[in-house]
Amino acid sequence: MKQISNYKAWAFCIAMLLTTTWLSAQTDTSIPKLIQKNGRYTLLVDNKPFFVLGGQCGNSSNWASMLPNVWNVMKEMHANTLEIPVYWEQLEPQEGKFDFSQVQSVLNQARQNNMRLIFLWFATWKNGSNHYMPEWMKTDSKKYPNVVGKNGQEVDSPSPHCEEAMKADAKAFARFMGYLKEADTQHTVIMVQVENEPGTWGSVRDYSKKAQKLFEGSIPQEILTPTVCKELNVPKNAKGSWKEVFGERADEYFHAWHVARYINYVAKAGKEIYPLPLYINVALRDPLTNPTADHYESGGATDNVISIWKAAAPDIDFVAPDIYLRDDKAVLKVLELYARPDNALMVPETIGSPRFLYHTIAKGIGFSPFGVDQRRNFSPDMQRQSPLSAEYEILKPMAHLLAEWSAEDRIHPVIEPSDHSEQYVSLGSWKAIIKFGNTRGGQTAAAEKRPANGKAMIIQLGENEFIGIGTNCRFTFEPIGKKQGKAWQYLKVQEGFYDENGDFKMLRILNGDQTDWGGPQVGDAPSILHFTLTTR
């Protein structure tokens, strides 16, 4: 009898253990999150590294009649994440009465299309204006005032000093996040953007009586920390009013602080209910010339006030640049400025070109062109696949690996410069040499007459093992360091792809003419090459 009792007890324990394990698997509560290590960030989705290969639909595309085309375009792009707006005016058409039917419809359709979502909260700010506020707020300008310009004129931009609007926005955002928490246990939504390009065009700040009184007062102590003071180039023991401490930049810094504080109030209200990663996007200024704020949207997290935003908005996980710049130096500078030890890099809006995709992958967590459902080159009706869609198609199955490699600093990107000169990447015992052009020597005879559209990224897997991905370029190598001067050769060059499990699958081995004349060449269509090198 004792043996039977022991057996029953043992069996009961095993059954409970299995039940607990099964229930745990069914009720996985790990929501998407950002992790940081050694100044580099990784987005985790379902506890796995995830890189956003995204597309943002048009501002007015989150309506039932528009969504079928959105999903068709996203599938044609081979994207894994849709950025889509949520309209405050649609969500709360009457004060205190909320309608989440369109949110639920998007959730349902995203799951049907195997797509992750990033919701964009269009509320107090959209492109610096308040056009997505509900009608019951727009018709009460006394209660919900706009910015007052320096000459007393009303500016088409909400005042960050309006507590009534801030509280209403926070209340609505909290209800929205609460709905997501209950309706999205599958974690279809991986992040939320709070507002859209907040700030003000047409005035550096609000000059209303209320704002002016605050401007003439003391600066908040959160700004006057040694770290922030160093970035703003003021003494660490600075004291006084905004004008006394910051001089000609005082108006802009003041406005940035108060826009950020307002948005942090909204973000905090939502995050306390459902702590998804939250970010804001930024309308950029010229990163190379240090212009004054009357030449760009003042108050947003432009590169010169990122430290102010970090101090004012701790519940915003990162600030993200919308990149519409065309100059290579300017774009590369923006990526450098926003990939900070205290800020994850993501490009939530950009043009439809993949030129800087590899640089974003190397340093960031996501990339997304804007208005994809309105761009002809992404249309399913196009006979030729767009360059970005071709990139997404080969990168999507390996997106989790890209996220891992980025966090480990294994990815090294290059772009073809305007002079078409070859580029070099140091890889320990090897130097990768990337040449651009389509002849055996690497460069065309009429190189100056063709566009500089080549690009590549080298991923170091081991001392002698590399992945090369690119377009319109050739890859070759040279021993350096302890191997310098030694004869070398390709031990094996495999052309292939990554499958859905993240495993490399060989299509063919390249040799002979494909490797002997300046290294393997990649044309207009992106390709994945696996290199193993050796010295003799």
Coordinates of C-alpha atoms in Angstrom, one line a residue:
M1 CA 0.0 0.0 0.0
K2 CA 2.9 2.4 0.8
Q3 CA 4.4 1.8 -2.6
I4 CA 1.1 2.5 -4.3
S5 CA 0.7 5.7 -2.3
N6 CA 4.2 6.8 -3.2
Y7 CA 3.6 6.1 -6.9
K8 CA 0.3 8.1 -6.8
A9 CA 2.1 11.0 -5.2
W10 CA 4.9 10.9 -7.7
A11 CA 2.4 10.6 -10.6
F12 CA 0.4 13.6 -9.2
C13 CA 3.6 15.7 -9.0
I14 CA 4.5 14.9 -12.6
A15 CA 1.0 15.7 -13.8
M16 CA 1.0 19.0 -12.0
L17 CA 4.4 19.8 -13.5
L18 CA 3.3 19.1 -17.0
T19 CA 0.1 21.0 -16.5
T20 CA 2.0 24.0 -15.1
T21 CA 4.4 23.9 -18.1
W22 CA 1.5 23.7 -20.6
L23 CA -0.3 26.6 -18.9
S24 CA 2.9 28.6 -18.9
A25 CA 3.3 28.0 -22.6
Q26 CA -0.3 29.0 -23.3
T27 CA -0.1 32.1 -21.3
D28 CA 3.2 33.5 -22.2
T29 CA 3.2 37.1 -20.9
S30 CA 6.5 38.2 -22.3
I31 CA 5.6 41.4 -24.2
P32 CA 7.9 42.9 -26.8
K33 CA 10.7 44.8 -25.2
L34 CA 14.0 46.5 -25.8
I35 CA 17.2 45.2 -24.2
Q36 CA 20.5 47.0 -24.2
K37 CA 24.0 45.6 -23.9
N38 CA 27.3 47.5 -24.4
G39 CA 25.5 50.5 -25.9
R40 CA 23.7 48.4 -28.5
Y41 CA 20.0 47.6 -28.6
T42 CA 17.9 44.6 -29.6
L43 CA 14.1 44.4 -30.0
L44 CA 12.7 41.2 -28.5
V45 CA 9.4 39.9 -29.9
D46 CA 8.2 36.6 -28.4
N47 CA 11.5 36.6 -26.5
K48 CA 13.5 36.4 -29.8
P49 CA 15.5 39.1 -31.5
F50 CA 13.5 40.9 -34.2
F51 CA 14.4 43.4 -36.8
V52 CA 11.6 45.5 -38.3
L53 CA 11.5 45.3 -42.1
G54 CA 8.6 47.7 -42.2
G55 CA 6.4 49.8 -44.3
Q56 CA 4.2 52.7 -43.2
C57 CA 0.9 53.3 -44.9
G58 CA -0.4 56.7 -45.8
N59 CA -1.8 59.0 -43.2
S60 CA -5.4 58.4 -44.3
S61 CA -5.2 54.7 -45.0
N62 CA -6.6 53.2 -41.8
W63 CA -10.1 53.0 -43.1
A64 CA -12.0 49.8 -44.1
S65 CA -12.0 50.7 -47.8
M66 CA -8.3 51.3 -47.9
L67 CA -6.9 48.3 -46.0
P68 CA -7.1 45.7 -48.7
N69 CA -4.7 47.6 -50.8
V70 CA -2.4 48.2 -47.8
W71 CA -2.2 44.4 -47.1
N72 CA -1.6 43.6 -50.8
V73 CA 1.3 46.1 -50.9
M74 CA 2.8 44.9 -47.7
K75 CA 2.8 41.3 -48.9
E76 CA 4.3 42.4 -52.2
M77 CA 7.1 44.1 -50.3
H78 CA 7.8 41.0 -48.2
A79 CA 7.7 43.3 -45.1
N80 CA 7.2 41.8 -41.6
T81 CA 5.7 44.9 -39.9
L82 CA 3.1 47.5 -40.8
E83 CA 3.2 51.0 -39.3
I84 CA -0.3 52.3 -39.3
P85 CA -1.9 55.3 -37.6
V86 CA -4.7 55.4 -35.0
Y87 CA -6.7 58.6 -35.1
W88 CA -7.8 60.2 -31.8
E89 CA -10.7 61.8 -33.6
Q90 CA -11.9 58.4 -34.7
L91 CA -11.2 56.7 -31.4
E92 CA -13.0 59.2 -29.2
P93 CA -15.6 61.0 -31.4
Q94 CA -17.5 62.2 -28.3
E95 CA -15.7 63.1 -25.1
G96 CA -15.4 60.0 -22.9
K97 CA -17.0 57.7 -25.5
F98 CA -14.5 55.4 -27.2
D99 CA -14.8 53.3 -30.4
F100 CA -12.1 50.5 -30.8
S101 CA -13.8 48.8 -33.7
Q102 CA -11.2 49.9 -36.3
V103 CA -8.3 49.0 -34.0
Q104 CA -9.8 45.5 -33.6
S105 CA -10.3 45.2 -37.4
V106 CA -6.6 46.1 -38.0
L107 CA -5.5 43.6 -35.3
N108 CA -7.6 40.8 -37.0
Q109 CA -6.4 41.6 -40.5
A110 CA -2.8 41.8 -39.4
R111 CA -3.0 38.3 -37.9
Q112 CA -4.7 37.0 -41.0
N113 CA -1.8 38.4 -43.0
N114 CA 0.9 37.2 -40.6
M115 CA 2.1 40.8 -40.0
R116 CA 3.3 42.6 -36.9
L117 CA 2.0 46.1 -36.2
I118 CA 3.4 49.4 -34.9
F119 CA 0.5 51.7 -34.1
L120 CA 1.1 55.4 -34.6
W121 CA -0.9 57.5 -32.1
F122 CA -2.1 60.5 -34.1
A123 CA -3.4 62.8 -31.4
T124 CA -2.2 66.2 -30.0
W125 CA 0.6 66.4 -32.7
K126 CA 0.7 65.4 -36.3
N127 CA 3.4 67.2 -38.3
G128 CA 3.4 69.9 -35.7
S129 CA -0.3 70.6 -35.9
N130 CA -3.4 69.3 -33.9
H131 CA -5.5 68.2 -36.8
Y132 CA -6.2 64.8 -35.4
M133 CA -7.7 66.1 -32.2
P134 CA -11.4 65.2 -31.9
E135 CA -14.0 67.8 -33.1
W136 CA -15.2 68.5 -29.6
M137 CA -11.7 69.8 -28.9
K138 CA -11.1 71.7 -32.1
T139 CA -14.3 73.7 -31.6
D140 CA -13.2 74.9 -28.1
S141 CA -10.1 76.9 -28.8
K142 CA -10.2 78.7 -25.5
K143 CA -10.0 75.5 -23.5
Y144 CA -7.5 73.9 -25.9
P145 CA -5.4 76.8 -27.3
N146 CA -2.7 76.8 -29.9
V147 CA 0.7 78.3 -29.8
V148 CA 0.9 82.1 -29.8
G149 CA 3.6 83.5 -32.0
K150 CA 6.2 86.2 -31.1
N151 CA 4.0 88.9 -32.6
G152 CA 0.8 87.7 -30.9
Q153 CA -0.5 85.7 -33.9
E154 CA -2.0 82.2 -33.4
V155 CA 0.1 79.4 -34.9
D156 CA -1.3 76.2 -36.3
S157 CA 0.3 74.1 -33.6
P158 CA -1.0 73.0 -30.1
S159 CA 0.4 74.6 -27.0
P160 CA 2.4 72.2 -24.9
H161 CA 1.3 74.3 -21.9
C162 CA -2.3 73.3 -22.1
E163 CA -2.9 70.9 -19.3
E164 CA -6.5 70.2 -20.3
A165 CA -5.4 68.9 -23.7
M166 CA -2.5 67.0 -22.2
K167 CA -4.8 65.2 -19.7
A168 CA -7.4 64.4 -22.4
D169 CA -4.7 63.0 -24.6
A170 CA -3.3 60.9 -21.7
K171 CA -6.7 59.6 -20.8
A172 CA -7.4 58.5 -24.4
F173 CA -4.0 57.0 -24.8
A174 CA -4.4 55.0 -21.6
R175 CA -7.7 53.6 -22.8
F176 CA -6.1 52.7 -26.1
M177 CA -3.2 50.9 -24.4
G178 CA -5.6 49.2 -22.0
Y179 CA -7.5 47.9 -25.0
L180 CA -4.4 46.5 -26.6
K181 CA -3.4 44.8 -23.4
E182 CA -6.7 42.9 -23.4
A183 CA -7.2 42.4 -27.1
D184 CA -3.7 41.6 -28.2
T185 CA -2.4 38.8 -26.0
Q186 CA -0.7 37.4 -29.1
H187 CA 1.6 40.5 -29.2
T188 CA 0.7 41.4 -32.8
V189 CA 1.5 45.0 -31.8
I190 CA 5.2 45.3 -31.0
M191 CA 5.6 49.0 -30.4
V192 CA 3.6 52.3 -30.3
Q193 CA 4.7 55.7 -31.6
V194 CA 3.4 58.4 -29.4
E195 CA 2.2 61.4 -31.5
N196 CA 3.8 62.2 -34.9
E197 CA 6.6 64.6 -35.5
P198 CA 5.7 66.7 -32.5
G199 CA 6.9 70.3 -32.4
T200 CA 6.0 73.6 -34.1
W201 CA 6.4 75.2 -37.5
G202 CA 6.1 78.9 -37.8
S203 CA 7.2 79.8 -34.3
V204 CA 10.2 78.7 -32.3
R205 CA 8.1 78.4 -29.1
D206 CA 4.8 79.5 -27.5
Y207 CA 4.9 83.2 -26.5
S208 CA 1.6 83.2 -24.7
K209 CA 1.4 84.9 -21.2
K210 CA 1.5 81.5 -19.5
A211 CA 4.5 80.3 -21.5
Q212 CA 6.3 83.6 -21.0
K213 CA 6.0 83.3 -17.3
L214 CA 7.5 79.8 -17.3
F215 CA 10.3 81.0 -19.7
E216 CA 11.3 83.8 -17.3
G217 CA 11.4 81.3 -14.4
S218 CA 14.2 78.9 -13.3
I219 CA 15.3 76.0 -15.5
P220 CA 14.2 72.6 -14.2
Q221 CA 17.0 70.8 -12.3
E222 CA 16.6 67.7 -14.5
I223 CA 18.2 69.6 -17.4
L224 CA 21.1 70.9 -15.3
T225 CA 22.8 67.6 -14.8
P226 CA 26.5 67.2 -15.8
T227 CA 25.6 65.0 -18.7
V228 CA 23.0 67.3 -20.2
C229 CA 25.0 70.4 -19.6
K230 CA 28.0 68.9 -21.4
E231 CA 25.9 68.0 -24.5
L232 CA 24.4 71.5 -24.5
N233 CA 27.8 73.1 -24.0
V234 CA 27.0 75.0 -20.8
P235 CA 28.8 75.0 -17.4
K236 CA 27.7 72.1 -15.2
N237 CA 26.9 74.5 -12.3
A238 CA 24.8 76.8 -14.5
K239 CA 21.9 78.5 -12.8
G240 CA 19.3 81.1 -13.8
S241 CA 16.5 81.6 -16.4
W242 CA 16.4 79.9 -19.8
K243 CA 17.8 83.0 -21.4
E244 CA 20.5 83.5 -18.9
V245 CA 21.8 79.9 -19.3
F246 CA 21.1 79.1 -22.9
G247 CA 21.3 82.5 -24.7
E248 CA 20.2 82.5 -28.3
R249 CA 19.1 78.8 -28.1
A250 CA 16.9 79.4 -25.0
D251 CA 13.6 79.6 -26.9
E252 CA 14.2 76.3 -28.7
Y253 CA 15.4 74.5 -25.6
F254 CA 12.5 75.7 -23.6
H255 CA 10.0 74.5 -26.2
A256 CA 11.7 71.1 -26.6
W257 CA 11.5 70.6 -22.8
H258 CA 7.8 71.4 -22.6
V259 CA 6.8 69.4 -25.7
A260 CA 8.7 66.4 -24.3
R261 CA 7.2 66.8 -20.8
Y262 CA 3.7 66.9 -22.3
I263 CA 4.3 63.8 -24.4
N264 CA 6.0 62.0 -21.5
Y265 CA 2.8 62.6 -19.4
V266 CA 0.8 60.9 -22.2
A267 CA 3.3 58.1 -22.6
K268 CA 3.5 57.4 -18.9
A269 CA -0.3 57.1 -18.6
G270 CA -0.3 54.3 -21.3
K271 CA 2.9 52.6 -20.2
E272 CA 1.6 52.2 -16.6
I273 CA -1.2 50.0 -18.1
Y274 CA 0.7 48.2 -20.8
P275 CA 4.5 48.8 -21.1
L276 CA 5.1 48.2 -24.7
P277 CA 8.2 50.0 -26.2
L278 CA 7.2 53.6 -26.9
Y279 CA 9.0 56.1 -29.2
I280 CA 8.5 59.4 -30.9
N281 CA 9.5 60.3 -34.5
V282 CA 11.5 63.4 -35.5
A283 CA 11.3 65.9 -38.3
L284 CA 15.0 66.5 -38.8
R285 CA 17.1 69.5 -39.2
D286 CA 20.3 69.7 -41.3
P287 CA 22.8 67.7 -39.2
L288 CA 25.9 69.2 -40.8
T289 CA 25.3 73.0 -40.5
N290 CA 23.7 73.6 -37.0
P291 CA 20.9 75.9 -38.3
T292 CA 18.7 77.9 -36.0
A293 CA 15.2 76.6 -35.0
D294 CA 13.4 79.0 -37.3
H295 CA 14.6 76.8 -40.2
Y296 CA 13.0 73.6 -39.0
E297 CA 10.3 72.2 -36.7
S298 CA 11.2 73.5 -33.2
G299 CA 10.5 71.4 -30.2
G300 CA 10.9 68.0 -31.6
A301 CA 13.9 65.7 -30.7
T302 CA 16.3 67.1 -33.3
D303 CA 19.9 66.1 -32.8
N304 CA 20.8 69.2 -30.8
V305 CA 18.1 68.6 -28.1
I306 CA 18.2 64.8 -27.8
S307 CA 19.6 65.2 -24.3
I308 CA 16.8 67.5 -23.3
W309 CA 14.3 64.9 -24.5
K310 CA 16.0 62.2 -22.6
A311 CA 15.8 64.2 -19.4
A312 CA 12.2 65.3 -19.9
A313 CA 10.7 62.1 -21.3
P314 CA 12.0 59.0 -19.5
D315 CA 8.9 57.0 -20.5
I316 CA 9.8 57.4 -24.2
D317 CA 12.1 54.5 -24.9
F318 CA 13.8 56.1 -27.9
V319 CA 13.6 59.0 -30.4
A320 CA 13.6 58.0 -34.1
P321 CA 14.6 60.1 -37.1
D322 CA 12.4 60.4 -40.2
I323 CA 15.0 60.5 -43.0
Y324 CA 14.1 62.3 -46.2
L325 CA 17.5 63.7 -46.7
R326 CA 19.3 62.9 -50.0
D327 CA 22.9 63.7 -49.3
D328 CA 25.0 60.7 -48.2
K329 CA 27.0 62.6 -45.7
A330 CA 23.9 64.0 -44.0
V331 CA 22.1 60.7 -43.8
L332 CA 25.1 58.9 -42.4
K333 CA 25.5 61.7 -39.9
V334 CA 21.9 61.3 -38.8
L335 CA 22.3 57.6 -38.3
E336 CA 25.4 58.3 -36.2
L337 CA 23.7 60.9 -34.1
Y338 CA 20.7 58.8 -33.2
A339 CA 22.5 55.5 -32.6
R340 CA 23.5 56.5 -29.1
P341 CA 24.3 54.4 -26.0
D342 CA 21.1 55.9 -24.5
N343 CA 19.0 55.6 -27.7
A344 CA 18.0 52.7 -30.0
L345 CA 18.2 53.6 -33.7
M346 CA 15.1 53.1 -35.8
V347 CA 14.1 54.8 -39.1
P348 CA 10.3 54.8 -39.0
E349 CA 9.9 57.0 -42.1
T350 CA 12.1 57.3 -45.1
I351 CA 12.0 57.3 -48.9
G352 CA 11.5 54.1 -50.8
S353 CA 15.2 53.5 -51.5
P354 CA 17.1 50.8 -49.8
R355 CA 20.4 52.7 -50.0
F356 CA 20.9 53.1 -46.3
L357 CA 19.1 49.9 -45.3
Y358 CA 22.3 48.0 -44.5
H359 CA 23.6 50.9 -42.3
T360 CA 20.4 50.9 -40.4
I361 CA 20.5 47.1 -39.9
A362 CA 24.1 47.4 -38.6
K363 CA 23.2 49.9 -35.9
G364 CA 19.5 49.7 -35.4
I365 CA 16.3 47.8 -34.8
G366 CA 14.1 48.8 -37.7
F367 CA 13.6 50.5 -41.1
S368 CA 10.4 51.6 -42.8
P369 CA 9.6 53.7 -45.9
F370 CA 6.6 56.0 -45.7
G371 CA 3.4 55.8 -47.7
V372 CA 4.1 52.4 -49.3
D373 CA 0.5 52.0 -50.4
Q374 CA 0.7 55.3 -52.3
R375 CA 4.0 54.6 -54.0
R376 CA 3.7 53.2 -57.5
N377 CA 7.0 51.2 -57.3
F378 CA 5.5 49.0 -54.4
S379 CA 2.2 48.3 -56.2
P380 CA 1.5 44.6 -56.9
D381 CA 0.6 45.6 -60.4
M382 CA 4.2 46.6 -61.3
Q383 CA 5.9 44.1 -63.5
R384 CA 9.3 44.6 -62.0
Q385 CA 9.9 44.1 -58.3
S386 CA 11.1 47.3 -56.4
P387 CA 14.7 47.3 -55.1
L388 CA 13.5 47.5 -51.5
S389 CA 11.1 44.6 -52.0
A390 CA 13.9 42.5 -53.4
E391 CA 16.0 43.3 -50.3
Y392 CA 13.2 42.5 -47.9
E393 CA 12.5 39.2 -49.7
I394 CA 16.0 37.8 -49.0
L395 CA 16.4 39.4 -45.6
K396 CA 13.0 38.6 -44.1
P397 CA 13.7 34.9 -43.2
M398 CA 17.0 36.0 -41.5
A399 CA 15.7 39.1 -39.8
H400 CA 16.2 37.5 -36.3
L401 CA 19.8 36.7 -37.2
L402 CA 20.4 40.2 -38.4
A403 CA 19.1 41.5 -35.1
E404 CA 21.5 39.2 -33.2
W405 CA 24.5 40.1 -35.4
S406 CA 23.8 43.8 -35.1
A407 CA 23.7 43.5 -31.3
E408 CA 27.1 41.6 -31.5
D409 CA 28.6 44.3 -33.8
R410 CA 29.3 41.8 -36.6
I411 CA 27.7 43.8 -39.4
H412 CA 29.8 46.2 -41.5
P413 CA 28.0 48.2 -44.2
V414 CA 29.3 50.3 -47.1
I415 CA 27.8 52.3 -49.9
E416 CA 29.2 53.3 -53.2
P417 CA 30.5 56.9 -53.0
S418 CA 29.9 59.4 -55.7
D419 CA 33.4 58.9 -57.1
H420 CA 32.8 55.1 -57.3
S421 CA 36.0 54.4 -55.3
E422 CA 36.4 51.0 -53.7
Q423 CA 35.6 50.6 -50.0
Y424 CA 37.5 48.7 -47.3
V425 CA 36.3 46.9 -44.1
S426 CA 38.8 45.6 -41.5
L427 CA 37.8 42.2 -40.2
G428 CA 40.5 41.0 -37.8
S429 CA 42.9 39.0 -40.0
W430 CA 41.2 40.0 -43.2
K431 CA 40.4 43.2 -45.1
A432 CA 37.3 43.1 -47.3
I433 CA 37.6 45.1 -50.5
I434 CA 34.3 46.1 -52.1
K435 CA 34.6 47.4 -55.7
F436 CA 31.7 48.8 -57.6
G437 CA 30.8 48.3 -61.2
N438 CA 30.0 45.5 -63.6
T439 CA 33.2 44.5 -65.3
R440 CA 35.8 42.0 -64.4
G441 CA 38.2 44.7 -63.1
G442 CA 35.5 46.0 -60.8
Q443 CA 34.8 49.4 -62.4
T444 CA 33.2 50.3 -65.6
A445 CA 35.0 52.3 -68.2
A446 CA 32.2 55.0 -68.0
A447 CA 31.9 54.8 -64.2
E448 CA 31.4 58.6 -63.9
K449 CA 28.3 58.4 -66.0
R450 CA 26.4 55.8 -64.0
P451 CA 24.6 56.3 -60.7
A452 CA 26.5 55.4 -57.5
N453 CA 23.9 52.8 -56.4
G454 CA 26.1 50.0 -55.1
K455 CA 26.1 48.8 -51.5
A456 CA 27.2 45.9 -49.4
M457 CA 27.3 44.6 -45.9
I458 CA 29.8 42.1 -44.6
I459 CA 28.9 39.9 -41.6
Q460 CA 31.7 38.3 -39.7
L461 CA 30.7 34.8 -38.6
G462 CA 34.2 33.6 -37.6
E463 CA 37.9 34.4 -38.1
N464 CA 37.8 33.1 -41.7
E465 CA 34.1 33.0 -42.4
F466 CA 31.9 35.8 -43.7
I467 CA 28.5 36.5 -45.2
G468 CA 28.4 39.1 -48.0
I469 CA 25.1 40.7 -49.1
G470 CA 24.9 43.5 -51.7
T471 CA 24.0 45.0 -55.0
N472 CA 26.1 46.2 -57.9
C473 CA 29.4 45.3 -56.3
R474 CA 32.3 42.8 -56.2
F475 CA 33.7 41.2 -53.0
T476 CA 37.3 40.3 -52.5
F477 CA 39.7 40.0 -49.5
E478 CA 43.2 40.5 -48.5
P479 CA 45.1 39.0 -45.5
I480 CA 46.2 41.6 -42.9
G481 CA 47.6 41.5 -39.3
K482 CA 49.2 38.3 -38.5
K483 CA 48.4 36.9 -41.9
Q484 CA 49.6 39.9 -43.9
G485 CA 51.7 39.1 -46.9
K486 CA 50.6 35.4 -47.1
A487 CA 49.1 33.9 -50.2
W488 CA 45.4 33.3 -49.9
Q489 CA 42.4 31.9 -51.7
Y490 CA 38.7 31.3 -51.4
L491 CA 38.3 28.0 -49.7
K492 CA 34.7 28.0 -50.7
V493 CA 32.2 30.6 -52.0
Q494 CA 28.5 29.6 -51.7
E495 CA 25.6 31.5 -53.2
G496 CA 22.4 30.8 -51.4
F497 CA 19.6 32.0 -49.1
Y498 CA 18.3 31.7 -45.6
D499 CA 15.2 29.6 -45.0
E500 CA 12.4 30.3 -42.5
N501 CA 14.4 28.5 -39.8
G502 CA 17.3 30.8 -40.2
D503 CA 19.5 28.1 -41.9
F504 CA 21.7 28.9 -44.9
K505 CA 20.8 26.9 -47.9
M506 CA 23.3 26.6 -50.8
L507 CA 22.1 27.2 -54.3
R508 CA 25.5 26.7 -56.0
I509 CA 29.3 27.0 -55.3
L510 CA 31.0 29.8 -57.2
N511 CA 34.3 29.2 -58.7
G512 CA 36.3 29.8 -61.9
D513 CA 35.1 32.8 -63.8
Q514 CA 32.8 33.7 -60.9
T515 CA 35.7 34.2 -58.4
D516 CA 38.9 34.6 -60.4
W517 CA 38.4 38.1 -62.0
G518 CA 38.2 40.5 -59.1
G519 CA 36.0 38.4 -56.9
P520 CA 32.3 37.4 -57.0
Q521 CA 30.0 40.0 -58.5
V522 CA 26.5 40.9 -57.5
G523 CA 24.2 42.8 -59.9
D524 CA 21.0 44.8 -59.5
A525 CA 19.3 42.0 -57.6
P526 CA 20.6 41.5 -54.1
S527 CA 22.4 38.2 -53.4
I528 CA 23.7 36.4 -50.3
L529 CA 27.2 34.9 -50.5
H530 CA 28.9 32.7 -47.9
F531 CA 32.7 33.0 -47.9
T532 CA 35.2 30.7 -46.3
L533 CA 38.8 32.0 -46.7
T534 CA 42.3 30.4 -46.1
T535 CA 45.9 31.3 -46.4
R536 CA 48.6 29.1 -47.8

